[in-house]
Amino acid sequence: MTDSPTAPPTLRYELKFTCDSHWLTQARSWIRQHPTAFRVAYPPRTVNSLYLDTQGLNMLQANLSGIGQRQKLRLRWYNDTPSNPTLELKYKDNLLGGKHQHKLPITLDLAQPWPALFAALQPHLTPAWQLLLQTYQRPVLMNRYRREYYASYDGQIRVTLDYDQEAFDQQFGNRPNLHTPILMQPPIVLELKADDAQTERLQAIAAHFPIPRTRNSKYANSLLTALYAI
């Protein structure tokens, strides 16, 4: 699975809600008792992401500045073994989001120093993806969390529920930090997703959740917490 990171992305609406971490039972009930009758679409799994940024943290600065159109680069894999990771360029255009993906047929060795880890990616990247990795070459944050997946009966509206997040600062070591998490209390994140043709329906569904919509970036929130702790 690969697509060109230079092509225009297919965008979808992404509406986020957050609540305190002890509200997990309530958050599940909001989804399961919703008039849309959401069903489980996929088994829960652990999502792992390694976020890459420029030396000047341009990706973080764009988020903090409230720039409507921005992007971020991450390496993502699922559950406990970092096999077949995907390099993702995530786009954000206000309430719209999209991404390009490049799947890698390797297993990451997270015990290696960063130069060796990135060198292992290079043979499997197209020139466009190699250029991106040269631009966003600074490993800054790794996080993991549990995700549950739900969908409407017709599959047009999707919901994800993220919780139990841990984040690890990667800015200063010469190899991945997997043992010293950032001290933080991340919220539960509930997100509605749909194609732009479903705008009115999505807004009506969102109105039934008893918490307000909000901006939320796991990357920015975690990295800011780490930076303030220095």
PDB file of N, CA and C in Angstrom, residues 45-51 74-80 82 141-147:
ATOM      1  N   ARG A  45      -7.502  -2.213  19.229  1.00  0.00           N
ATOM      2  CA  ARG A  45      -6.072  -2.488  19.099  1.00  0.00           C
ATOM      3  C   ARG A  45      -5.274  -1.312  19.668  1.00  0.00           C
ATOM      4  N   THR A  46      -3.983  -1.569  19.859  1.00  0.00           N
ATOM      5  CA  THR A  46      -3.079  -0.530  20.332  1.00  0.00           C
ATOM      6  C   THR A  46      -2.454   0.172  19.133  1.00  0.00           C
ATOM      7  N   VAL A  47      -2.537   1.483  19.130  1.00  0.00           N
ATOM      8  CA  VAL A  47      -1.961   2.304  18.068  1.00  0.00           C
ATOM      9  C   VAL A  47      -0.639   2.878  18.568  1.00  0.00           C
ATOM     10  N   ASN A  48       0.419   2.694  17.790  1.00  0.00           N
ATOM     11  CA  ASN A  48       1.746   3.233  18.119  1.00  0.00           C
ATOM     12  C   ASN A  48       2.164   4.209  17.028  1.00  0.00           C
ATOM     13  N   SER A  49       2.692   5.359  17.428  1.00  0.00           N
ATOM     14  CA  SER A  49       3.132   6.354  16.447  1.00  0.00           C
ATOM     15  C   SER A  49       4.462   6.958  16.863  1.00  0.00           C
ATOM     16  N   LEU A  50       5.351   7.108  15.897  1.00  0.00           N
ATOM     17  CA  LEU A  50       6.584   7.867  16.070  1.00  0.00           C
ATOM     18  C   LEU A  50       6.455   9.126  15.224  1.00  0.00           C
ATOM     19  N   TYR A  51       6.462  10.280  15.874  1.00  0.00           N
ATOM     20  CA  TYR A  51       6.314  11.556  15.176  1.00  0.00           C
ATOM     21  C   TYR A  51       7.680  12.147  14.855  1.00  0.00           C
ATOM     22  N   ARG A  74       4.496  10.833  10.417  1.00  0.00           N
ATOM     23  CA  ARG A  74       4.627   9.861  11.503  1.00  0.00           C
ATOM     24  C   ARG A  74       4.824   8.465  10.930  1.00  0.00           C
ATOM     25  N   LEU A  75       5.407   7.622  11.744  1.00  0.00           N
ATOM     26  CA  LEU A  75       5.558   6.203  11.446  1.00  0.00           C
ATOM     27  C   LEU A  75       4.615   5.475  12.385  1.00  0.00           C
ATOM     28  N   ARG A  76       3.720   4.647  11.841  1.00  0.00           N
ATOM     29  CA  ARG A  76       2.662   4.051  12.665  1.00  0.00           C
ATOM     30  C   ARG A  76       2.653   2.535  12.529  1.00  0.00           C
ATOM     31  N   TRP A  77       2.398   1.846  13.645  1.00  0.00           N
ATOM     32  CA  TRP A  77       2.208   0.404  13.647  1.00  0.00           C
ATOM     33  C   TRP A  77       1.209   0.058  14.743  1.00  0.00           C
ATOM     34  N   TYR A  78       0.766  -1.201  14.737  1.00  0.00           N
ATOM     35  CA  TYR A  78      -0.325  -1.598  15.625  1.00  0.00           C
ATOM     36  C   TYR A  78       0.088  -2.754  16.529  1.00  0.00           C
ATOM     37  N   ASN A  79      -0.460  -2.704  17.744  1.00  0.00           N
ATOM     38  CA  ASN A  79      -0.231  -3.712  18.778  1.00  0.00           C
ATOM     39  C   ASN A  79       1.242  -3.756  19.183  1.00  0.00           C
ATOM     40  N   ASP A  80       1.720  -4.878  19.700  1.00  0.00           N
ATOM     41  CA  ASP A  80       2.992  -4.877  20.423  1.00  0.00           C
ATOM     42  C   ASP A  80       4.233  -5.012  19.543  1.00  0.00           C
ATOM     43  N   PRO A  82       6.392  -4.081  16.217  1.00  0.00           N
ATOM     44  CA  PRO A  82       6.450  -3.045  15.171  1.00  0.00           C
ATOM     45  C   PRO A  82       6.701  -3.621  13.781  1.00  0.00           C
ATOM     46  N   LEU A 141       8.718  12.412  19.285  1.00  0.00           N
ATOM     47  CA  LEU A 141       7.728  11.861  20.214  1.00  0.00           C
ATOM     48  C   LEU A 141       7.269  10.491  19.739  1.00  0.00           C
ATOM     49  N   MET A 142       7.101   9.575  20.688  1.00  0.00           N
ATOM     50  CA  MET A 142       6.469   8.297  20.418  1.00  0.00           C
ATOM     51  C   MET A 142       5.286   8.168  21.373  1.00  0.00           C
ATOM     52  N   ASN A 143       4.145   7.749  20.849  1.00  0.00           N
ATOM     53  CA  ASN A 143       3.018   7.513  21.751  1.00  0.00           C
ATOM     54  C   ASN A 143       2.315   6.217  21.402  1.00  0.00           C
ATOM     55  N   ARG A 144       1.499   5.770  22.343  1.00  0.00           N
ATOM     56  CA  ARG A 144       0.682   4.574  22.124  1.00  0.00           C
ATOM     57  C   ARG A 144      -0.591   4.725  22.937  1.00  0.00           C
ATOM     58  N   TYR A 145      -1.665   4.154  22.412  1.00  0.00           N
ATOM     59  CA  TYR A 145      -2.957   4.229  23.093  1.00  0.00           C
ATOM     60  C   TYR A 145      -3.856   3.126  22.554  1.00  0.00           C
ATOM     61  N   ARG A 146      -4.919   2.857  23.281  1.00  0.00           N
ATOM     62  CA  ARG A 146      -5.916   1.893  22.835  1.00  0.00           C
ATOM     63  C   ARG A 146      -6.957   2.613  22.000  1.00  0.00           C
ATOM     64  N   ARG A 147      -7.411   1.946  20.948  1.00  0.00           N
ATOM     65  CA  ARG A 147      -8.425   2.533  20.070  1.00  0.00           C
ATOM     66  C   ARG A 147      -9.543   1.535  19.827  1.00  0.00           C
TER      67      ARG A 147
END
